[in-house]
XYZ file of C-alpha atoms in Angstrom:
669
model
C -154.180 35.146 -78.066
C -152.305 34.561 -74.879
C -149.224 36.247 -73.491
C -146.380 34.544 -71.699
C -143.959 36.539 -69.579
C -140.452 35.191 -69.965
C -137.352 36.143 -68.007
C -134.416 36.341 -70.381
C -130.807 36.845 -69.371
C -129.042 39.436 -71.529
C -125.278 39.363 -71.167
C -124.092 42.920 -71.494
C -120.524 43.863 -72.330
C -118.884 47.204 -71.864
C -117.970 47.060 -75.599
C -119.131 46.231 -78.194
C -122.854 46.307 -77.228
C -124.270 44.123 -80.065
C -122.486 40.798 -79.677
C -124.698 37.734 -80.349
C -125.278 35.187 -77.621
C -125.562 31.402 -77.865
C -128.970 29.791 -77.455
C -130.106 26.305 -76.543
C -128.777 23.631 -74.252
C -126.866 20.507 -75.256
C -129.040 17.417 -75.397
C -128.455 14.841 -72.734
C -126.673 11.668 -73.792
C -127.384 8.301 -72.284
C -126.138 4.825 -72.915
C -128.214 2.594 -75.211
C -130.606 0.325 -73.401
C -129.338 -3.158 -72.686
C -131.384 -5.593 -74.735
C -134.801 -5.000 -76.223
C -137.814 -5.323 -73.971
C -141.067 -6.873 -75.077
C -144.085 -4.780 -76.110
C -146.870 -4.230 -73.569
C -150.510 -3.797 -74.559
C -151.575 -0.206 -73.828
C -155.150 -0.126 -75.146
C -157.344 -1.958 -77.642
C -160.725 -1.678 -79.407
C -160.059 1.980 -80.193
C -162.825 3.368 -82.404
C -165.089 0.346 -81.857
C -168.769 0.521 -81.020
C -170.624 -1.234 -78.194
C -170.381 -4.744 -79.633
C -168.484 -4.501 -82.924
C -165.681 -2.800 -84.799
C -165.479 -1.552 -88.355
C -163.351 -3.889 -90.475
C -159.809 -2.569 -90.742
C -157.989 -2.835 -94.073
C -154.553 -1.647 -95.218
C -154.580 1.927 -93.875
C -151.761 2.828 -91.480
C -152.707 5.235 -88.668
C -150.964 8.533 -88.006
C -150.194 10.322 -84.741
C -149.917 14.053 -84.095
C -150.735 16.740 -81.563
C -153.556 18.135 -83.668
C -154.706 20.891 -81.323
C -151.295 21.898 -79.944
C -152.292 21.079 -76.364
C -149.230 18.961 -75.607
C -151.007 15.610 -75.952
C -150.910 13.290 -78.932
C -153.859 12.083 -80.952
C -154.089 8.978 -83.120
C -155.765 9.623 -86.474
C -156.972 6.443 -88.127
C -159.639 4.998 -90.383
C -161.293 1.725 -91.254
C -164.449 3.232 -92.770
C -165.137 6.271 -90.613
C -162.257 8.563 -89.646
C -161.561 8.677 -85.921
C -159.342 10.800 -83.760
C -158.362 9.007 -80.554
C -156.683 10.148 -77.367
C -153.168 8.730 -77.701
C -152.880 7.897 -74.013
C -156.190 6.070 -73.629
C -157.564 5.242 -77.087
C -160.841 7.018 -76.304
C -162.579 8.602 -79.310
C -162.302 12.407 -79.350
C -164.262 12.807 -82.583
C -165.422 10.810 -85.575
C -166.561 11.646 -89.110
C -167.995 9.449 -91.841
C -165.593 8.970 -94.753
C -166.296 11.535 -97.453
C -168.077 13.824 -94.936
C -167.051 16.180 -92.154
C -168.262 17.132 -88.680
C -170.986 19.375 -90.057
C -172.795 16.136 -91.036
C -172.852 14.126 -87.784
C -175.399 11.587 -89.047
C -173.861 10.931 -92.476
C -173.175 7.397 -93.671
C -169.728 6.297 -94.802
C -169.017 6.321 -98.522
C -166.494 3.523 -98.353
C -163.536 1.846 -96.719
C -160.121 3.411 -96.308
C -157.234 1.637 -98.029
C -154.332 4.147 -98.103
C -152.629 5.406 -94.956
C -153.815 8.562 -93.214
C -151.876 11.689 -94.178
C -151.206 14.319 -91.516
C -149.114 17.315 -92.564
C -149.327 21.048 -93.245
C -150.748 20.934 -96.764
C -151.307 24.648 -97.391
C -148.295 26.081 -95.530
C -150.424 27.890 -92.942
C -148.612 26.496 -89.916
C -151.450 24.141 -88.930
C -151.682 20.397 -89.607
C -154.287 19.059 -92.010
C -155.671 15.520 -92.302
C -155.913 14.012 -95.791
C -157.831 10.803 -96.483
C -158.962 8.781 -99.509
C -161.714 6.169 -99.674
C -164.049 3.932 -101.565
C -166.442 5.792 -103.839
C -163.531 7.888 -105.125
C -163.583 10.485 -102.333
C -160.417 12.366 -101.373
C -160.727 14.906 -98.567
C -158.610 17.508 -96.797
C -159.743 18.314 -93.257
C -158.568 20.921 -90.810
C -157.385 19.717 -87.425
C -160.946 19.831 -86.044
C -162.460 17.580 -88.712
C -164.036 20.174 -91.018
C -163.353 20.345 -94.752
C -160.770 22.791 -96.008
C -162.067 24.993 -98.877
C -162.264 23.086 -102.168
C -162.748 19.647 -100.614
C -163.785 16.877 -100.947
C -163.059 15.898 -104.552
C -164.313 12.795 -106.371
C -162.084 12.110 -109.388
C -163.589 8.654 -109.977
C -166.440 6.523 -108.710
C -163.991 3.688 -108.089
C -162.117 3.138 -104.832
C -158.995 5.220 -104.255
C -156.234 2.934 -103.037
C -153.286 5.280 -103.179
C -152.767 8.644 -101.452
C -149.593 10.722 -101.149
C -148.800 14.398 -100.668
C -145.621 16.139 -101.826
C -144.403 19.593 -102.780
C -143.888 18.721 -106.441
C -142.851 22.205 -107.562
C -141.052 23.354 -104.391
C -143.383 26.316 -103.806
C -144.142 25.629 -100.127
C -147.602 24.102 -100.528
C -148.221 20.407 -101.090
C -149.938 18.593 -103.916
C -152.302 15.670 -103.260
C -151.762 12.571 -105.435
C -154.396 9.829 -105.564
C -154.535 6.603 -107.552
C -157.551 4.451 -108.257
C -158.655 0.839 -108.530
C -160.028 1.681 -111.966
C -160.446 -0.418 -115.092
C -158.855 2.219 -117.277
C -155.446 3.643 -118.162
C -156.368 6.948 -116.474
C -155.356 6.011 -112.940
C -153.554 8.977 -111.314
C -154.860 12.424 -110.318
C -152.879 15.322 -108.859
C -154.686 18.110 -107.014
C -153.366 21.412 -105.739
C -153.875 22.061 -102.036
C -157.074 24.008 -102.813
C -158.719 21.070 -104.607
C -158.104 22.202 -108.198
C -156.633 19.689 -110.627
C -153.018 20.345 -111.470
C -152.367 21.090 -115.169
C -151.228 17.970 -117.036
C -153.310 15.608 -114.918
C -154.956 13.079 -114.690
C -152.645 10.493 -116.184
C -152.473 8.275 -118.147
C -154.659 10.114 -120.646
C -152.250 9.977 -123.590
C -150.175 7.340 -125.359
C -146.885 7.980 -123.519
C -147.083 4.678 -121.677
C -149.191 1.696 -120.704
C -151.202 1.621 -117.501
C -154.333 0.282 -115.852
C -155.830 0.229 -112.387
C -153.845 0.299 -109.166
C -155.120 -2.093 -106.546
C -152.710 -1.101 -103.780
C -150.908 2.054 -102.624
C -148.373 1.699 -105.439
C -147.149 5.210 -106.284
C -143.874 6.622 -104.964
C -142.991 10.322 -104.982
C -139.561 11.850 -104.516
C -136.792 13.831 -106.165
C -135.706 11.188 -108.624
C -133.248 13.224 -110.695
C -131.848 15.721 -108.176
C -133.549 18.789 -109.689
C -135.319 19.766 -106.455
C -138.745 18.827 -107.828
C -140.896 15.769 -107.165
C -141.294 12.946 -109.655
C -144.060 10.331 -109.465
C -143.413 6.626 -110.141
C -146.608 4.670 -110.824
C -146.688 0.869 -111.210
C -150.114 -0.509 -112.151
C -152.024 -3.561 -113.372
C -149.781 -4.152 -116.400
C -146.134 -5.177 -116.703
C -145.080 -1.536 -117.122
C -144.129 1.207 -114.665
C -144.938 4.809 -115.574
C -142.844 7.691 -114.239
C -143.868 11.331 -114.526
C -142.465 14.805 -114.130
C -144.600 17.224 -112.065
C -146.311 18.432 -115.254
C -147.459 14.905 -116.138
C -144.953 14.261 -118.912
C -143.471 10.758 -119.035
C -139.819 10.559 -117.941
C -137.557 9.244 -120.720
C -135.918 5.864 -120.211
C -132.260 5.144 -120.889
C -131.416 5.180 -124.626
C -130.709 1.430 -124.436
C -134.502 1.043 -124.592
C -134.723 2.714 -127.990
C -136.026 6.172 -127.133
C -139.004 5.029 -125.063
C -140.357 6.612 -121.909
C -140.537 4.703 -118.636
C -144.115 3.701 -119.291
C -143.363 1.923 -122.563
C -140.616 -0.369 -121.289
C -142.077 -3.685 -120.173
C -140.709 -5.413 -117.076
C -139.419 -8.915 -117.827
C -137.422 -11.271 -115.654
C -134.831 -11.483 -118.461
C -132.998 -8.249 -119.285
C -132.359 -9.527 -122.810
C -136.084 -9.818 -123.470
C -136.693 -6.463 -121.780
C -134.187 -4.822 -124.123
C -135.714 -6.517 -127.147
C -139.058 -5.121 -126.081
C -141.251 -8.195 -126.362
C -141.401 -11.854 -125.403
C -142.893 -14.810 -127.191
C -145.051 -15.983 -124.247
C -144.412 -19.526 -125.454
C -143.870 -21.218 -122.085
C -140.064 -20.967 -122.242
C -139.068 -19.120 -119.069
C -136.864 -16.451 -120.648
C -139.613 -15.590 -123.149
C -142.520 -15.828 -120.732
C -141.734 -14.631 -117.188
C -142.770 -11.030 -116.676
C -144.123 -9.009 -113.744
C -147.532 -7.543 -113.013
C -147.796 -4.549 -110.678
C -151.506 -4.534 -109.775
C -150.473 -4.817 -106.103
C -146.813 -3.899 -106.663
C -145.594 -0.667 -105.035
C -142.492 1.338 -105.861
C -140.255 3.416 -103.615
C -137.524 6.004 -104.163
C -134.269 6.062 -102.175
C -130.510 6.414 -102.501
C -129.570 2.780 -102.033
C -125.752 2.939 -102.089
C -125.016 6.372 -100.650
C -123.849 8.105 -103.830
C -126.527 10.850 -103.731
C -128.302 9.395 -106.768
C -131.839 8.113 -106.242
C -132.910 4.635 -107.278
C -136.349 3.057 -107.686
C -137.274 -0.201 -105.943
C -140.362 -2.063 -107.143
C -141.970 -5.341 -106.156
C -144.471 -7.207 -108.273
C -146.021 -10.545 -109.123
C -143.942 -12.552 -111.581
C -146.102 -14.794 -113.776
C -145.893 -16.894 -116.917
C -147.530 -14.938 -119.730
C -148.184 -18.140 -121.646
C -150.581 -19.070 -118.820
C -151.797 -15.646 -117.688
C -152.088 -13.805 -114.399
C -152.885 -15.124 -111.870
C -151.353 -17.497 -110.863
C -148.142 -15.892 -109.701
C -144.776 -17.615 -109.536
C -143.065 -15.397 -106.932
C -142.825 -11.785 -105.787
C -140.124 -10.252 -107.944
C -137.940 -7.406 -106.717
C -136.376 -4.829 -109.042
C -133.834 -2.072 -108.551
C -133.735 0.625 -111.250
C -131.667 3.733 -111.812
C -133.496 7.030 -112.325
C -133.342 6.436 -116.099
C -135.118 3.050 -115.798
C -131.961 1.011 -116.502
C -131.240 -1.742 -114.006
C -128.951 -0.749 -111.157
C -125.259 -1.599 -111.455
C -122.679 0.170 -109.255
C -120.058 -0.380 -106.544
C -119.700 -4.032 -107.511
C -123.456 -4.685 -107.248
C -125.324 -5.858 -110.336
C -129.119 -5.939 -110.552
C -129.174 -6.600 -114.286
C -129.915 -10.165 -113.237
C -132.425 -10.497 -110.416
C -133.202 -12.563 -107.337
C -135.608 -15.182 -108.672
C -137.910 -17.861 -107.253
C -138.123 -16.061 -103.918
C -141.184 -18.087 -102.868
C -144.395 -19.380 -104.423
C -147.704 -17.998 -103.114
C -149.507 -19.728 -100.284
C -152.740 -18.294 -101.649
C -153.920 -15.537 -103.979
C -157.581 -16.015 -103.052
C -158.968 -13.336 -100.734
C -161.920 -15.616 -99.970
C -159.385 -17.837 -98.182
C -157.131 -15.152 -96.668
C -156.945 -11.429 -97.312
C -154.264 -10.726 -99.923
C -150.685 -10.048 -99.052
C -149.445 -6.652 -100.273
C -145.675 -6.699 -100.945
C -145.042 -3.065 -99.928
C -141.263 -2.661 -99.739
C -139.388 -0.683 -97.117
C -135.737 0.307 -97.353
C -133.412 0.609 -94.392
C -129.789 0.258 -93.429
C -130.305 -2.730 -91.182
C -126.679 -3.417 -90.283
C -125.268 0.104 -90.018
C -122.957 0.039 -93.060
C -124.595 3.026 -94.826
C -126.050 0.861 -97.579
C -129.753 0.136 -97.835
C -131.449 -3.227 -97.584
C -134.868 -3.955 -99.125
C -137.433 -5.470 -96.747
C -140.871 -6.679 -97.822
C -143.516 -9.243 -96.916
C -144.422 -11.756 -99.606
C -147.368 -13.971 -100.471
C -145.149 -16.934 -99.598
C -145.874 -16.141 -95.925
C -142.363 -14.811 -95.285
C -140.681 -11.469 -94.608
C -137.716 -10.986 -96.934
C -134.654 -8.754 -96.588
C -132.306 -8.399 -99.557
C -128.903 -6.799 -99.322
C -127.459 -5.033 -102.370
C -125.549 -8.213 -103.170
C -128.997 -9.739 -103.914
C -128.740 -12.252 -101.076
C -130.625 -12.580 -97.821
C -128.306 -12.624 -94.805
C -128.663 -14.285 -91.431
C -132.073 -15.833 -90.773
C -133.838 -13.971 -93.611
C -136.392 -14.690 -94.970
C -138.435 -15.058 -91.808
C -141.659 -17.079 -91.976
C -144.788 -15.966 -90.144
C -146.457 -19.037 -91.652
C -145.190 -22.133 -89.870
C -147.570 -24.668 -91.355
C -151.255 -25.262 -90.825
C -153.273 -22.058 -91.134
C -152.152 -19.550 -93.731
C -150.583 -16.399 -92.296
C -149.388 -13.279 -94.111
C -147.320 -10.366 -92.796
C -147.818 -6.622 -93.100
C -145.581 -4.008 -94.646
C -142.572 -3.741 -92.304
C -141.558 -0.824 -90.162
C -137.896 -0.441 -89.234
C -136.483 1.121 -86.075
C -133.277 0.927 -84.064
C -135.026 0.271 -80.764
C -131.973 0.284 -78.491
C -129.767 2.723 -80.418
C -126.967 0.248 -81.102
C -126.641 1.145 -84.799
C -128.487 -1.959 -85.995
C -132.164 -1.787 -86.827
C -135.058 -4.024 -85.861
C -137.917 -4.971 -88.190
C -141.508 -4.996 -86.914
C -144.442 -6.582 -88.726
C -147.896 -7.761 -87.837
C -149.597 -10.822 -89.267
C -153.096 -12.101 -89.943
C -154.641 -15.526 -90.369
C -156.932 -17.153 -92.866
C -160.664 -16.765 -92.600
C -162.982 -18.991 -90.550
C -160.031 -19.943 -88.319
C -161.215 -18.286 -85.059
C -157.594 -17.319 -84.450
C -155.666 -14.081 -84.488
C -152.406 -12.772 -85.904
C -149.274 -11.741 -84.079
C -146.960 -8.823 -83.468
C -143.433 -9.821 -84.556
C -140.206 -8.000 -83.636
C -137.130 -9.279 -85.503
C -133.484 -8.277 -85.260
C -131.462 -7.039 -88.236
C -130.643 -10.609 -89.271
C -134.217 -11.874 -89.117
C -134.064 -13.550 -85.720
C -137.269 -13.242 -83.668
C -136.904 -11.158 -80.512
C -140.554 -10.989 -79.453
C -143.773 -12.459 -80.843
C -147.151 -12.157 -79.171
C -150.743 -12.723 -80.124
C -152.778 -9.704 -81.131
C -156.113 -9.205 -79.357
C -158.890 -11.537 -80.497
C -161.656 -10.372 -82.802
C -164.186 -8.177 -81.016
C -167.741 -9.367 -81.548
C -168.644 -12.072 -84.055
C -165.856 -12.122 -86.726
C -164.076 -15.471 -87.024
C -160.490 -14.256 -87.553
C -158.233 -11.341 -86.745
C -154.851 -9.787 -87.338
C -153.480 -6.509 -88.685
C -153.041 -5.978 -92.427
C -151.270 -2.572 -92.693
C -147.889 -1.418 -91.473
C -147.857 -0.455 -87.787
C -147.086 3.146 -86.838
C -144.346 4.150 -84.409
C -144.938 7.275 -82.315
C -144.614 8.608 -78.791
C -148.235 8.816 -77.647
C -147.889 9.805 -74.008
C -145.859 11.740 -71.472
C -143.054 9.219 -71.100
C -140.009 9.142 -73.369
C -140.649 5.707 -74.867
C -142.242 4.909 -78.193
C -145.589 3.274 -78.734
C -146.790 1.148 -81.634
C -150.275 1.715 -83.105
C -152.031 -0.966 -85.165
C -155.114 -0.971 -87.375
C -156.458 -4.456 -86.787
C -159.013 -6.245 -88.903
C -161.564 -6.928 -86.163
C -160.416 -5.464 -82.832
C -160.239 -1.791 -83.771
C -157.143 0.297 -83.251
C -154.630 -1.085 -80.779
C -151.594 0.459 -79.087
C -148.556 -1.143 -77.442
C -145.934 0.423 -75.204
C -142.331 -0.249 -76.241
C -140.359 0.025 -72.987
C -136.755 1.145 -73.110
C -137.022 2.973 -76.430
C -136.430 6.561 -75.332
C -133.389 6.815 -77.606
C -134.792 4.774 -80.505
C -134.019 5.836 -84.094
C -136.975 5.493 -86.432
C -135.950 4.573 -89.984
C -139.202 3.542 -91.727
C -141.840 4.321 -89.143
C -145.250 3.793 -90.760
C -146.972 2.734 -93.964
C -145.079 3.993 -97.038
C -142.397 5.397 -94.759
C -143.859 8.693 -93.527
C -147.079 10.594 -92.825
C -147.036 12.038 -96.347
C -147.162 8.399 -97.584
C -144.588 9.091 -100.312
C -142.764 5.761 -100.328
C -139.454 7.619 -100.327
C -136.520 8.551 -98.122
C -134.944 11.964 -98.798
C -131.184 12.325 -99.238
C -129.312 12.805 -95.996
C -128.472 16.292 -94.826
C -126.617 17.586 -91.787
C -128.168 21.035 -92.020
C -129.992 20.482 -88.717
C -126.770 19.974 -86.755
C -126.116 22.231 -83.763
C -123.319 23.281 -81.447
C -123.892 24.427 -77.862
C -121.848 25.369 -74.829
C -122.438 25.421 -71.073
C -122.277 27.798 -69.327
C -122.695 30.722 -71.697
C -121.292 33.178 -69.147
C -117.889 32.443 -67.610
C -114.806 33.895 -65.996
C -111.065 33.122 -66.011
C -110.348 29.482 -65.084
C -113.966 28.363 -65.491
C -114.750 25.094 -67.266
C -116.813 25.107 -70.450
C -118.431 22.034 -71.985
C -119.003 22.079 -75.741
C -121.459 19.735 -77.443
C -121.664 19.177 -81.182
C -124.815 17.351 -82.231
C -124.819 15.980 -85.784
C -128.418 15.516 -86.942
C -129.220 13.688 -90.159
C -132.759 14.127 -91.515
C -132.461 11.590 -94.345
C -130.509 8.603 -95.609
C -127.117 7.692 -94.165
C -124.200 10.108 -94.538
C -120.922 8.190 -94.671
C -117.410 9.528 -94.008
C -118.494 12.764 -92.352
C -115.707 14.897 -90.873
C -115.884 17.506 -88.111
C -113.030 19.944 -87.469
C -113.081 22.309 -84.482
C -110.075 24.609 -84.025
C -110.160 25.864 -80.449
C -109.892 29.626 -79.945
C -106.815 30.994 -78.149
C -108.922 32.025 -75.136
C -109.459 28.403 -73.973
C -107.349 25.363 -73.056
C -108.409 21.794 -73.896
C -109.119 19.531 -70.898
C -108.470 16.191 -72.610
C -111.967 14.734 -72.145
C -113.113 14.410 -75.766
C -115.934 11.850 -76.241
C -118.251 10.866 -79.098
C -121.237 8.529 -79.227
C -119.802 6.847 -82.339
C -117.043 7.242 -84.918
C -113.361 8.120 -84.444
C -112.152 11.224 -82.703
C -109.000 12.929 -81.502
C -107.222 16.171 -80.613
C -103.898 17.549 -81.798
C -102.483 21.024 -81.355
C -105.789 22.457 -80.214
C -107.748 20.994 -83.135
C -110.623 18.633 -82.372
C -111.503 16.140 -85.136
C -114.230 13.553 -85.580
C -114.895 11.200 -88.502
C -117.597 8.605 -89.035
C -121.059 7.858 -90.357
C -124.332 9.523 -89.370
C -126.987 6.866 -89.876
C -130.401 7.283 -91.503
C -132.513 9.684 -89.394
C -129.712 9.411 -86.860
C -127.551 11.619 -84.696
C -124.041 11.693 -83.240
C -123.007 13.578 -80.122
C -119.466 14.921 -79.625
C -118.507 16.575 -76.322
C -115.331 18.021 -74.849
C -114.281 20.397 -72.093
C -112.037 23.458 -71.948
C -111.018 26.034 -69.367
C -111.115 29.770 -69.919
C -107.689 31.386 -70.016
C -106.672 33.289 -66.909
C -105.491 36.116 -69.122
C -109.070 37.068 -70.029
C -109.817 39.923 -67.624
C -112.014 42.257 -69.648
C -115.500 41.573 -71.047
C -114.961 39.435 -74.102
C -116.819 37.098 -76.470
C -115.230 33.666 -76.974
C -116.328 32.328 -80.361
C -115.766 28.647 -81.177
C -116.596 27.389 -84.686
C -116.946 23.805 -85.872
C -116.848 22.854 -89.568
C -119.042 19.896 -90.561
C -118.070 18.341 -93.910
C -120.363 15.637 -95.306
C -117.750 14.519 -97.863
C -119.978 15.503 -100.776
C -119.087 19.150 -101.128
C -121.361 20.430 -98.352
C -119.797 22.187 -95.359
C -121.759 23.708 -92.477
C -120.414 26.126 -89.852
C -121.778 25.868 -86.342
C -120.766 28.361 -83.649
C -121.068 28.574 -79.896
C -120.389 31.884 -78.102
C -119.473 32.438 -74.464
C -119.543 35.819 -72.765
C -116.455 36.074 -70.589
C -116.439 38.581 -67.727
C -119.881 39.927 -68.615
C -122.778 40.371 -66.277
C -126.479 39.605 -66.595
C -129.588 41.642 -66.081
C -133.071 40.190 -66.489
C -135.601 42.009 -68.628
C -139.209 41.030 -69.387
C -140.093 39.760 -72.830
C -143.695 39.510 -73.971
C -144.237 36.478 -76.210
C -147.579 36.288 -78.003
C -148.945 32.962 -79.204
């Protein structure tokens, strides 16, 4: 325990004595950076040994201040789990996968495919680290690298390739969901935070749907039906997608499918064949093209801003008269929560984008497989989501809801010669101009003695920066980075960094100059450190209102700041109304960082959109009336209406004609 002596100003009035006071200072606003600067290598070979590095696979790193000392750590894994100093990349501690720090000489049990989870699993106020590996091990560590009670668990002897955590039942603690590269329909396990299996799991252990192994991080978890609970969508190595309630029961599909659950509706290119329920597999395209989801992830997001969640899934379309593989192209699907194909606002996904690009290779002996993990993001700032994914055709695709690719999309990382594939994208508005950039890494085919690149593309798929990744460290004959990068601020400056898990040069970090005001949209593998493959609905509940100064006299100037903070998907057509109290006079200096604003008759208004994970700042000045001569509280209230029936009040209070005395406050931490 340590005590901190704070000096706190208490503004005392003659009457009444119990008036509240405003807290907090308005955030500073600065103009967006001009242009987007190129990345700068910060450190490389993180986690490597004297002359070699563990082979990195598809696991995205995480970043967090694990020990609450004000400095960031990078938590990452190829085979062993390492915690690195974010500033320097130096190893702070390491554990073998499936073991903890009480076994310093243990051997690894297997590679790490899914991204590292860092979050407060058991609601104790401290971050935990969750990992899953080959050999079927799933572990929950405390922030020092020791097992939490009840861990590890080994639900299967096969490799675990999917890991997500989510509060399925909204009770404050998180459940751990793992999926396996099994040769069985039982492919999904859900554990409580203490390591006990949740009732109703594992799945699929009944006949409610069809499933098989999952050979990528395929599952998505989110509130699919708006009931406040978490649903789990699970594509696997069949042409079916299962979807479960928290208790493991299969979610019913739309009645157009004849009373089936999600997991008994096959995915065909043709909706007519899908509705019929079977195809002839006779070589005729309509009867034979269907989609396998062995490496095909899903995600959950509100795509068109109507507060209803949709499911996006990518998979490998093949001819069932020939078999799988070979694939024809990576298919992309957009479903409603009831499994019907999305159709709304003039957009129609009952017919699909087809022939998006034939595979360069599906042979991991030639080049490690592409994984078509989709990301969703509002690239162009219109409050509708685009779908971005990297395909086995060597290109990064971006589909708008009109099912077309705009601008220079798709963008090819393969320009002829050696095969190159791209990672899952991350999406970030680097210069805060309302339009988002897409960042991917790439890797090259084996035995090439070359390396992949770091690619930064604008919202229309035009390359802004491309640079070679570090070469392989030691003897490997190729390099690149297979998983999604991770965006985080690793050091004392205000700019973001980018952390990569490379195949043969360890963990690598780049500085991203000029990104102090960047807006992260999809910032790591599967979108977040809980690896859920979902974006929550937008909410403005975190919005604030502040005023400076909070003590004033007659004629003094006050500056009010309203900060709209959106912790989810875009909120369109938001309205702010602020009726000024009679004790102040408007100065005429209203300003907002975006949107439309005005003043009439002492009423401040603002309308506009608050982008995904974005913010809007509104400021204006007033003077205190000269008629205020006695101690008095000036209360100013703003109403924030998100246009969907939710209204938040935010107040700022100024003590007029009060006086301050400073008293000690003991704060224990």
